[in-house]
Short mmCIF file of C-alpha atoms in Angstrom, two decimals:
data_model
loop_
_atom_site.label_atom_id
_atom_site.label_comp_id
_atom_site.label_asym_id
_atom_site.label_seq_id
_atom_site.Cartn_x
_atom_site.Cartn_y
_atom_site.Cartn_z
CA UNK A 472 -70.64 -92.73 -0.80
CA UNK A 473 -72.13 -89.26 -1.18
CA UNK A 474 -71.88 -89.21 -4.99
CA UNK A 475 -73.79 -92.50 -5.12
CA UNK A 476 -76.47 -91.13 -2.80
CA UNK A 477 -76.79 -88.01 -4.97
CA UNK A 478 -77.11 -90.11 -8.11
CA UNK A 479 -79.25 -93.05 -7.03
CA UNK A 480 -80.90 -91.93 -3.79
CA UNK A 481 -80.82 -93.45 -0.30
CA UNK A 482 -82.54 -96.78 -0.98
CA UNK A 483 -82.12 -97.57 -4.67
CA UNK A 484 -83.88 -100.67 -5.98
CA UNK A 485 -84.19 -102.17 -9.41
CA UNK A 486 -87.97 -101.95 -9.01
CA UNK A 487 -87.64 -98.14 -9.05
CA UNK A 488 -85.16 -98.09 -11.95
CA UNK A 489 -87.37 -95.95 -14.19
CA UNK A 490 -87.75 -93.23 -11.54
CA UNK A 491 -84.05 -93.28 -10.65
CA UNK A 492 -82.67 -93.34 -14.20
CA UNK A 493 -85.07 -90.84 -15.82
CA UNK A 494 -83.36 -87.63 -14.49
CA UNK A 495 -79.95 -89.13 -15.26
CA UNK A 496 -80.94 -89.90 -18.85
CA UNK A 497 -82.59 -86.50 -19.39
CA UNK A 498 -79.45 -84.73 -18.21
CA UNK A 499 -77.09 -86.97 -20.17
CA UNK A 500 -79.18 -86.85 -23.35
CA UNK A 501 -79.85 -83.11 -22.96
CA UNK A 502 -83.59 -83.43 -23.54
CA UNK A 503 -86.85 -84.80 -22.21
CA UNK A 504 -87.36 -88.51 -22.75
CA UNK A 505 -89.67 -89.88 -25.40
CA UNK A 506 -92.41 -92.33 -24.42
CA UNK A 507 -91.01 -95.80 -23.78
CA UNK A 508 -87.45 -94.75 -24.59
CA UNK A 509 -86.07 -95.87 -21.25
CA UNK A 510 -87.85 -99.24 -21.23
CA UNK A 511 -84.96 -101.35 -22.64
CA UNK A 512 -82.53 -99.96 -20.06
CA UNK A 513 -85.01 -100.51 -17.21
CA UNK A 514 -85.47 -104.08 -18.42
CA UNK A 515 -81.69 -104.54 -18.45
CA UNK A 516 -81.40 -103.31 -14.84
CA UNK A 517 -84.19 -105.54 -13.60
CA UNK A 518 -82.72 -108.55 -15.40
CA UNK A 519 -79.30 -107.97 -13.85
CA UNK A 520 -80.54 -107.29 -10.31
CA UNK A 521 -80.87 -110.94 -9.15
CA UNK A 522 -77.29 -111.60 -10.20
CA UNK A 523 -75.56 -108.29 -9.30
CA UNK A 524 -77.74 -106.70 -6.66
CA UNK A 525 -79.76 -103.51 -6.98
CA UNK A 526 -76.94 -100.96 -6.85
CA UNK A 527 -74.65 -102.75 -9.32
CA UNK A 528 -77.58 -103.38 -11.65
CA UNK A 529 -78.46 -99.68 -11.58
CA UNK A 530 -74.84 -98.89 -12.40
CA UNK A 531 -75.25 -101.03 -15.52
CA UNK A 532 -78.21 -98.85 -16.40
CA UNK A 533 -76.17 -95.68 -15.98
CA UNK A 534 -73.45 -97.16 -18.20
CA UNK A 535 -76.05 -97.99 -20.84
CA UNK A 536 -77.21 -94.35 -20.79
CA UNK A 537 -73.64 -93.08 -21.16
CA UNK A 538 -72.70 -95.34 -24.09
CA UNK A 539 -75.76 -94.41 -26.12
CA UNK A 540 -75.35 -92.14 -29.19
CA UNK A 541 -77.68 -89.62 -27.54
CA UNK A 542 -74.93 -88.93 -24.98
CA UNK A 543 -71.80 -89.47 -27.05
CA UNK A 544 -72.80 -87.45 -30.11
CA UNK A 545 -73.61 -83.73 -30.28
CA UNK A 546 -76.20 -82.24 -32.64
CA UNK A 547 -78.09 -85.50 -32.99
CA UNK A 548 -81.32 -85.49 -34.96
CA UNK A 549 -83.40 -86.46 -31.94
CA UNK A 550 -82.94 -83.00 -30.38
CA UNK A 551 -85.44 -80.23 -31.00
CA UNK A 552 -83.99 -76.84 -32.07
CA UNK A 553 -84.43 -75.53 -28.52
CA UNK A 554 -82.75 -78.58 -26.99
CA UNK A 555 -79.89 -78.39 -29.49
CA UNK A 556 -79.38 -74.68 -28.80
CA UNK A 557 -79.31 -75.21 -25.03
CA UNK A 558 -76.76 -78.00 -25.42
CA UNK A 559 -74.57 -76.01 -27.79
CA UNK A 560 -74.68 -72.88 -25.62
CA UNK A 561 -73.63 -74.93 -22.60
CA UNK A 562 -70.79 -76.70 -24.38
CA UNK A 563 -69.61 -73.38 -25.87
CA UNK A 564 -69.46 -71.68 -22.47
CA UNK A 565 -68.97 -74.46 -19.93
CA UNK A 566 -67.74 -77.44 -21.93
CA UNK A 567 -70.38 -79.70 -20.40
CA UNK A 568 -74.07 -80.66 -20.37
CA UNK A 569 -76.73 -77.94 -20.05
CA UNK A 570 -78.21 -77.60 -16.59
CA UNK A 571 -81.92 -77.50 -15.84
CA UNK A 572 -81.95 -73.70 -15.50
CA UNK A 573 -80.50 -73.19 -18.96
CA UNK A 574 -82.83 -75.69 -20.60
CA UNK A 575 -85.79 -74.01 -18.90
CA UNK A 576 -84.65 -70.53 -19.96
CA UNK A 577 -84.29 -71.63 -23.58
CA UNK A 578 -87.67 -73.38 -23.54
CA UNK A 579 -89.27 -70.22 -22.13
CA UNK A 580 -87.82 -68.08 -24.96
CA UNK A 581 -85.55 -66.04 -22.70
CA UNK A 582 -82.62 -66.55 -25.06
CA UNK A 583 -84.43 -65.68 -28.28
CA UNK A 584 -82.70 -62.29 -28.66
CA UNK A 585 -79.11 -61.03 -28.47
CA UNK A 586 -80.09 -59.05 -25.36
CA UNK A 587 -81.39 -62.18 -23.64
CA UNK A 588 -78.29 -64.14 -24.60
CA UNK A 589 -76.02 -61.39 -23.32
CA UNK A 590 -77.89 -61.32 -19.99
CA UNK A 591 -77.45 -65.09 -19.65
CA UNK A 592 -73.76 -64.82 -20.53
CA UNK A 593 -73.22 -62.14 -17.91
CA UNK A 594 -75.16 -64.05 -15.26
CA UNK A 595 -73.21 -67.23 -15.77
CA UNK A 596 -69.83 -65.51 -15.99
CA UNK A 597 -70.53 -63.61 -12.78
CA UNK A 598 -71.39 -66.94 -11.16
CA UNK A 599 -67.93 -68.25 -12.02
CA UNK A 600 -68.98 -70.37 -14.98
CA UNK A 601 -67.28 -70.26 -18.36
CA UNK A 602 -63.90 -71.68 -17.35
CA UNK A 603 -63.82 -73.93 -20.42
CA UNK A 604 -64.55 -71.01 -22.75
CA UNK A 605 -62.06 -68.67 -21.05
CA UNK A 606 -59.30 -71.18 -21.59
CA UNK A 607 -60.16 -73.12 -24.73
CA UNK A 608 -61.07 -70.29 -27.10
CA UNK A 609 -57.83 -68.30 -26.63
CA UNK A 610 -55.87 -71.56 -26.73
CA UNK A 611 -57.36 -72.39 -30.13
CA UNK A 612 -57.41 -68.85 -31.55
CA UNK A 613 -53.88 -67.83 -30.45
CA UNK A 614 -52.34 -71.30 -31.02
CA UNK A 615 -51.01 -71.35 -27.47
CA UNK A 616 -50.30 -75.08 -27.61
CA UNK A 617 -47.67 -74.38 -30.31
CA UNK A 618 -45.51 -72.16 -28.10
CA UNK A 619 -42.70 -74.70 -27.74
CA UNK A 620 -42.99 -76.35 -31.14
CA UNK A 621 -39.70 -74.59 -32.01
CA UNK A 622 -38.61 -73.62 -28.50
CA UNK A 623 -35.78 -71.11 -28.06
CA UNK A 624 -32.36 -72.76 -27.91
CA UNK A 625 -31.73 -73.86 -24.28
CA UNK A 626 -28.02 -72.97 -24.40
CA UNK A 627 -28.50 -69.45 -25.69
CA UNK A 628 -31.79 -68.65 -23.91
CA UNK A 629 -31.30 -70.24 -20.50
CA UNK A 630 -33.55 -67.83 -18.60
CA UNK A 631 -36.51 -68.87 -20.78
CA UNK A 632 -36.11 -72.54 -19.89
CA UNK A 633 -34.91 -72.11 -16.29
CA UNK A 634 -38.00 -70.08 -15.43
CA UNK A 635 -40.38 -72.10 -17.63
CA UNK A 636 -41.45 -68.85 -19.30
CA UNK A 637 -43.65 -70.57 -21.85
CA UNK A 638 -46.22 -71.30 -19.14
CA UNK A 639 -46.04 -67.70 -17.90
CA UNK A 640 -46.59 -66.47 -21.46
CA UNK A 641 -49.65 -68.69 -21.83
CA UNK A 642 -50.99 -67.39 -18.53
CA UNK A 643 -50.43 -63.81 -19.67
CA UNK A 644 -52.59 -64.43 -22.74
CA UNK A 645 -55.30 -66.15 -20.67
CA UNK A 646 -55.36 -63.34 -18.07
CA UNK A 647 -55.62 -60.79 -20.87
CA UNK A 648 -58.53 -62.61 -22.51
CA UNK A 649 -60.32 -63.04 -19.18
CA UNK A 650 -59.93 -59.30 -18.52
CA UNK A 651 -61.72 -58.56 -21.82
CA UNK A 652 -64.61 -60.83 -20.90
CA UNK A 653 -64.94 -59.65 -17.31
CA UNK A 654 -64.81 -55.95 -18.27
CA UNK A 655 -66.56 -56.24 -21.66
CA UNK A 656 -63.79 -54.47 -23.55
CA UNK A 657 -64.09 -53.54 -27.25
CA UNK A 658 -62.48 -56.12 -29.50
CA UNK A 659 -60.07 -53.78 -31.37
CA UNK A 660 -58.41 -53.12 -28.01
CA UNK A 661 -56.82 -56.55 -28.33
CA UNK A 662 -54.45 -54.82 -30.78
CA UNK A 663 -54.43 -51.24 -29.47
CA UNK A 664 -54.01 -51.95 -25.74
CA UNK A 665 -50.95 -50.47 -24.04
CA UNK A 666 -51.22 -52.92 -21.14
CA UNK A 667 -50.98 -56.61 -20.33
CA UNK A 668 -50.75 -58.87 -17.28
CA UNK A 669 -47.29 -59.92 -16.15
CA UNK A 670 -45.50 -61.50 -13.17
CA UNK A 671 -41.93 -61.02 -11.95
CA UNK A 672 -40.31 -63.34 -14.49
CA UNK A 673 -42.10 -61.79 -17.47
CA UNK A 674 -41.25 -58.35 -16.09
CA UNK A 675 -37.58 -59.29 -16.21
CA UNK A 676 -37.89 -60.63 -19.75
CA UNK A 677 -39.79 -57.53 -20.90
CA UNK A 678 -37.40 -55.13 -19.19
CA UNK A 679 -39.92 -53.80 -16.67
CA UNK A 680 -38.13 -52.43 -13.58
CA UNK A 681 -39.40 -52.42 -10.01
CA UNK A 682 -42.04 -55.11 -10.56
CA UNK A 683 -43.18 -57.04 -7.45
CA UNK A 684 -41.00 -60.12 -7.07
CA UNK A 685 -43.65 -62.80 -7.02
CA UNK A 686 -45.62 -65.01 -9.40
CA UNK A 687 -48.85 -63.00 -9.26
CA UNK A 688 -50.06 -61.62 -12.59
CA UNK A 689 -50.84 -57.92 -12.38
CA UNK A 690 -51.97 -55.37 -14.93
CA UNK A 691 -49.05 -53.32 -16.22
CA UNK A 692 -49.21 -50.33 -18.57
CA UNK A 693 -46.30 -50.05 -21.02
CA UNK A 694 -45.23 -46.48 -21.77
CA UNK A 695 -42.79 -47.01 -24.63
CA UNK A 696 -45.23 -48.04 -27.39
CA UNK A 697 -43.49 -51.36 -27.88
CA UNK A 698 -45.69 -53.70 -25.90
CA UNK A 699 -49.24 -54.11 -24.76
CA UNK A 700 -52.06 -56.20 -26.22
CA UNK A 701 -51.58 -59.28 -28.33
CA UNK A 702 -48.86 -57.77 -30.52
CA UNK A 703 -46.37 -57.46 -27.65
CA UNK A 704 -46.95 -60.78 -25.94
CA UNK A 705 -44.21 -63.34 -25.58
CA UNK A 706 -46.66 -66.12 -26.48
CA UNK A 707 -47.11 -64.69 -29.98
CA UNK A 708 -43.45 -63.69 -30.44
CA UNK A 709 -42.05 -67.05 -29.28
CA UNK A 710 -44.57 -69.19 -31.16
CA UNK A 711 -43.59 -67.47 -34.41
CA UNK A 712 -39.80 -67.73 -33.98
CA UNK A 713 -37.32 -70.51 -34.59
CA UNK A 714 -34.94 -71.91 -31.99
CA UNK A 715 -32.06 -69.52 -32.80
CA UNK A 716 -33.55 -66.88 -35.05
CA UNK A 717 -36.66 -64.87 -35.67
CA UNK A 718 -38.78 -65.09 -38.79
CA UNK A 719 -40.58 -62.05 -40.19
CA UNK A 720 -42.48 -64.41 -42.48
CA UNK A 721 -43.80 -66.58 -39.62
CA UNK A 722 -44.81 -63.54 -37.61
CA UNK A 723 -46.39 -61.87 -40.62
CA UNK A 724 -48.48 -64.90 -41.52
CA UNK A 725 -49.58 -65.29 -37.89
CA UNK A 726 -50.78 -61.67 -37.76
CA UNK A 727 -52.49 -61.93 -41.14
CA UNK A 728 -54.28 -65.21 -40.42
CA UNK A 729 -55.10 -64.88 -36.71
CA UNK A 730 -55.71 -61.14 -36.35
CA UNK A 731 -56.78 -59.90 -39.78
CA UNK A 732 -58.32 -62.96 -41.43
CA UNK A 733 -56.02 -62.67 -44.45
CA UNK A 734 -54.80 -65.98 -45.81
CA UNK A 735 -51.70 -65.61 -48.02
CA UNK A 736 -51.86 -67.85 -51.05
CA UNK A 737 -49.14 -70.51 -51.33
CA UNK A 738 -46.85 -70.43 -54.38
CA UNK A 739 -48.49 -71.90 -57.51
CA UNK A 740 -47.58 -75.60 -57.81
CA UNK A 741 -46.35 -75.23 -61.40
CA UNK A 742 -43.86 -72.42 -60.69
CA UNK A 743 -40.23 -73.44 -60.62
CA UNK A 744 -38.58 -71.44 -57.84
CA UNK A 745 -34.82 -71.38 -57.62
CA UNK A 746 -33.22 -70.37 -54.35
CA UNK A 747 -31.52 -66.98 -54.80
CA UNK A 748 -27.86 -66.42 -54.05
CA UNK A 749 -27.82 -65.37 -50.39
CA UNK A 750 -24.14 -65.86 -49.66
CA UNK A 751 -23.60 -62.14 -49.08
CA UNK A 752 -26.71 -61.68 -46.96
CA UNK A 753 -25.93 -61.01 -43.32
CA UNK A 754 -29.31 -60.02 -41.88
CA UNK A 755 -32.81 -61.45 -42.20
CA UNK A 756 -33.88 -58.43 -44.23
CA UNK A 757 -31.05 -59.00 -46.70
CA UNK A 758 -32.12 -62.64 -47.04
CA UNK A 759 -35.69 -61.60 -47.81
CA UNK A 760 -34.52 -58.84 -50.16
CA UNK A 761 -32.79 -61.54 -52.19
CA UNK A 762 -36.07 -63.44 -52.42
CA UNK A 763 -37.97 -60.33 -53.49
CA UNK A 764 -35.50 -59.86 -56.31
CA UNK A 765 -36.87 -63.08 -57.87
CA UNK A 766 -39.92 -62.24 -59.98
CA UNK A 767 -41.62 -65.50 -58.96
CA UNK A 768 -41.30 -64.61 -55.27
CA UNK A 769 -41.66 -60.84 -55.36
CA UNK A 770 -45.44 -60.50 -55.42
CA UNK A 771 -46.05 -62.69 -52.38
CA UNK A 772 -43.17 -61.22 -50.39
CA UNK A 773 -44.36 -57.65 -51.06
CA UNK A 774 -47.74 -58.64 -49.57
CA UNK A 775 -46.46 -60.63 -46.60
CA UNK A 776 -43.13 -59.17 -45.45
CA UNK A 777 -44.39 -55.76 -44.23
CA UNK A 778 -46.62 -57.50 -41.68
CA UNK A 779 -43.57 -59.10 -40.04
CA UNK A 780 -40.55 -56.78 -40.22
CA UNK A 781 -41.79 -54.62 -37.33
CA UNK A 782 -41.18 -57.45 -34.84
CA UNK A 783 -37.46 -57.88 -35.57
CA UNK A 784 -36.51 -56.04 -32.38
CA UNK A 785 -37.99 -58.99 -30.45
CA UNK A 786 -35.73 -62.02 -30.15
CA UNK A 787 -36.97 -65.68 -30.15
CA UNK A 788 -38.06 -65.36 -26.51
CA UNK A 789 -39.84 -62.04 -27.06
CA UNK A 790 -37.13 -59.99 -25.29
CA UNK A 791 -36.23 -56.61 -26.79
CA UNK A 792 -32.95 -56.24 -28.69
CA UNK A 793 -31.45 -53.21 -30.42
CA UNK A 794 -29.05 -55.12 -32.70
CA UNK A 795 -28.49 -58.60 -34.06
CA UNK A 796 -25.64 -60.46 -32.41
CA UNK A 797 -24.01 -63.02 -34.72
CA UNK A 798 -20.96 -65.25 -34.60
CA UNK A 799 -19.78 -65.69 -38.23
CA UNK A 800 -16.82 -68.04 -38.81
CA UNK A 801 -14.65 -65.22 -40.08
CA UNK A 802 -15.02 -63.41 -36.74
CA UNK A 803 -13.06 -66.23 -35.04
CA UNK A 804 -15.32 -66.54 -32.01
CA UNK A 805 -16.01 -62.83 -31.58
CA UNK A 806 -19.55 -61.43 -31.46
CA UNK A 807 -20.51 -59.25 -34.41
CA UNK A 808 -23.39 -56.78 -34.10
CA UNK A 809 -25.56 -55.83 -37.04
CA UNK A 810 -28.31 -53.20 -37.22
CA UNK A 811 -31.97 -54.17 -37.06
CA UNK A 812 -34.19 -52.67 -39.73
CA UNK A 813 -37.75 -52.83 -38.43
CA UNK A 814 -39.32 -50.58 -41.06
CA UNK A 815 -41.37 -51.41 -44.14
CA UNK A 816 -44.06 -50.17 -46.50
CA UNK A 817 -47.40 -51.91 -47.05
CA UNK A 818 -48.79 -52.44 -50.53
CA UNK A 819 -51.22 -49.56 -49.96
CA UNK A 820 -48.27 -47.18 -49.57
CA UNK A 821 -48.46 -46.70 -45.81
CA UNK A 822 -45.08 -46.94 -44.12
CA UNK A 823 -43.82 -47.45 -40.58
CA UNK A 824 -40.40 -46.98 -39.01
CA UNK A 825 -40.70 -49.19 -35.94
CA UNK A 826 -43.09 -51.32 -33.90
CA UNK A 827 -44.90 -48.25 -32.54
CA UNK A 828 -45.62 -47.03 -36.07
CA UNK A 829 -46.65 -50.53 -37.11
CA UNK A 830 -49.15 -50.76 -34.28
CA UNK A 831 -50.66 -47.44 -35.36
CA UNK A 832 -50.85 -48.66 -38.97
CA UNK A 833 -52.92 -51.66 -37.91
CA UNK A 834 -55.57 -49.49 -36.24
CA UNK A 835 -57.24 -48.17 -39.37
CA UNK A 836 -61.03 -48.64 -39.70
CA UNK A 837 -60.46 -51.30 -42.36
CA UNK A 838 -58.13 -53.32 -40.14
CA UNK A 839 -60.46 -52.82 -37.17
CA UNK A 840 -63.27 -54.50 -39.11
CA UNK A 841 -60.88 -57.19 -40.33
CA UNK A 842 -59.88 -57.97 -36.77
CA UNK A 843 -63.45 -58.16 -35.46
CA UNK A 844 -64.50 -60.27 -38.44
CA UNK A 845 -61.52 -62.57 -37.83
CA UNK A 846 -62.46 -62.94 -34.15
CA UNK A 847 -66.04 -63.82 -35.12
CA UNK A 848 -64.73 -66.44 -37.54
CA UNK A 849 -62.40 -67.95 -34.93
CA UNK A 850 -65.19 -68.07 -32.32
CA UNK A 851 -67.56 -69.74 -34.81
CA UNK A 852 -64.86 -72.27 -35.67
CA UNK A 853 -64.51 -73.02 -31.95
CA UNK A 854 -68.29 -73.35 -31.57
CA UNK A 855 -68.95 -75.48 -34.65
CA UNK A 856 -65.73 -77.47 -34.96
CA UNK A 857 -65.26 -76.24 -38.53
CA UNK A 858 -64.42 -72.97 -40.23
CA UNK A 859 -67.31 -71.01 -41.72
CA UNK A 860 -67.63 -71.44 -45.45
CA UNK A 861 -67.86 -68.74 -48.11
CA UNK A 862 -71.63 -69.27 -48.16
CA UNK A 863 -71.72 -68.00 -44.56
CA UNK A 864 -70.11 -64.65 -45.35
CA UNK A 865 -73.39 -62.70 -45.32
CA UNK A 866 -74.29 -63.96 -41.85
CA UNK A 867 -70.84 -63.08 -40.55
CA UNK A 868 -71.29 -59.54 -41.89
CA UNK A 869 -74.59 -59.29 -39.99
CA UNK A 870 -72.78 -60.20 -36.76
CA UNK A 871 -70.11 -57.61 -37.58
CA UNK A 872 -72.76 -54.94 -38.19
CA UNK A 873 -74.46 -55.67 -34.88
CA UNK A 874 -71.08 -55.60 -33.16
CA UNK A 875 -70.35 -52.15 -34.61
CA UNK A 876 -73.61 -50.76 -33.19
CA UNK A 877 -72.36 -51.84 -29.74
CA UNK A 878 -68.85 -50.38 -30.22
CA UNK A 879 -67.53 -53.89 -30.84
CA UNK A 880 -67.77 -54.85 -27.17
CA UNK A 881 -66.87 -58.48 -26.77
CA UNK A 882 -70.00 -59.68 -24.92
CA UNK A 883 -72.37 -57.99 -27.37
CA UNK A 884 -70.41 -59.51 -30.26
CA UNK A 885 -70.55 -62.97 -28.71
CA UNK A 886 -74.28 -62.58 -28.03
CA UNK A 887 -74.89 -61.69 -31.69
CA UNK A 888 -72.76 -64.66 -32.76
CA UNK A 889 -74.68 -67.07 -30.52
CA UNK A 890 -78.00 -65.68 -31.79
CA UNK A 891 -76.89 -66.14 -35.40
CA UNK A 892 -78.18 -69.06 -37.51
CA UNK A 893 -74.51 -70.04 -37.86
CA UNK A 894 -74.62 -71.00 -34.19
CA UNK A 895 -78.29 -71.85 -33.65
CA UNK A 896 -78.93 -74.06 -36.63
CA UNK A 897 -77.37 -77.46 -37.16
CA UNK A 898 -74.47 -76.90 -39.52
CA UNK A 899 -73.99 -79.19 -42.52
CA UNK A 900 -70.91 -79.30 -44.72
CA UNK A 901 -70.94 -76.49 -47.27
CA UNK A 902 -68.55 -76.24 -50.20
CA UNK A 903 -65.91 -73.62 -49.54
#
C-alpha cells in the first residue's frame, strides 16, 4: 500500500531498522534523537523479524515509538525550548505534530519576534493550514458545544428543530471567526460588527427578506442595529436560554464572562436567601425586580441584570419578538401578550433603551480593552489547557499593549500572545 511505502520505503528490512525508524521517531517525538535512544526499539524489531517478518517487525517498532511518553505527552522535559515552542505552535494552529519546515524555522530564529510569528501565521493560513485552530478556539471560547444543552421546546419551536438550526448557528459563528482571521479584523469588531454570515434558514429565523434560498453562508449587513457580530448570533442567544423562556441572568453572565472577562461572584455561602413572593409577577423583569427587592440579592442583581435585559426581544431560538406571549391558566387557553422591557441602567449610571443602545454602551474604551483582554485570556487557556493565573496579569497587559499599537488586529494580537512567555515557556501550576 502507498502509505506503507511512504512510511517504510520500497524494500524495508529489519537490518535497516535504524535508518527507517529514525525519521518516524524524530517526527513523532518532535525533536532530534539523542545518541543511542533508538537502540532498544531497533533491537526489538530485529528480535521480532525472524518470527513476524521484516514488515510486521518494523510495525512493532512504529508502535513502540507511538506508545512512548515522548509521543503521548506534550511539554516533556526532554524537549529543548526551541523544540517545545515548535511543537506548541503547531498544536495551537494545526492540532498536530510540527513539520520539518516549522522546526527548521524555529531553530533558525525566524520566529523569535512577533513580526516573524505573524509572517509564519499568515503563510500557513494562506496555505490552508489552521483548520484545527479555526474550529476549536471559537468552539471553546463561545461554548458552541452547549447550544442544545437546554434546547428550545420542540413543540413550540418546530422550525428550529425541523431545520436543525443549531448546526447552522454554529456554522455562522465559525464563518464569522474565520472571516476575522482571513481579513485580520480588529478584535473589538466582534462586538461592533453590523454583519454576519447566514444561509436561507437563518435568514428566515432572523427576518431577513429576499435571501438566496440555499444553504450557502454569505455575508449579510443588518441595517436595524439589532444584529451583527457576536451579540446578535443565534448561537449565543440559544445557548443562554431555557427550553421555553429566556433568561437575562444567563445571557448577562455569558456576556460578562466570555466577552468582558468579568466573573460575577456567587452568593456568600453563609447568607440565608429566602425566595421572594413572585406570585404577582407576570414578566421576567417583574420576577427579577422581586429579587432585587431583597437586600441579600440586590447588590449582585444590580451588577448582573443590566448586561442581560437588552436581549429580551430575542426568544429562545434567537428570533425577534416585540411582546411576550403567555398562556396563563386564568386566560382559559387564550394567548396573552405582555410588553417587553429591554432597557436598564448600569452601575456606572449609563442607560440604554434597547439592544441598539446596549451595543453602543459596550463599545466604550474600557469595554474595548476588557474584550481584547478577555480574548487573550481565552486564547491562552486554549493554548495552555489552563486559565492564566493572577500572577500572569502583567504579561497579559503587555500583550494588550502590543495589540493596541496594532489597532487590536487579531493576527498581531495572536502573534504577541504566541511570543509571550505565557506561551513560549513551560507553564507550571501557579496559585490563583
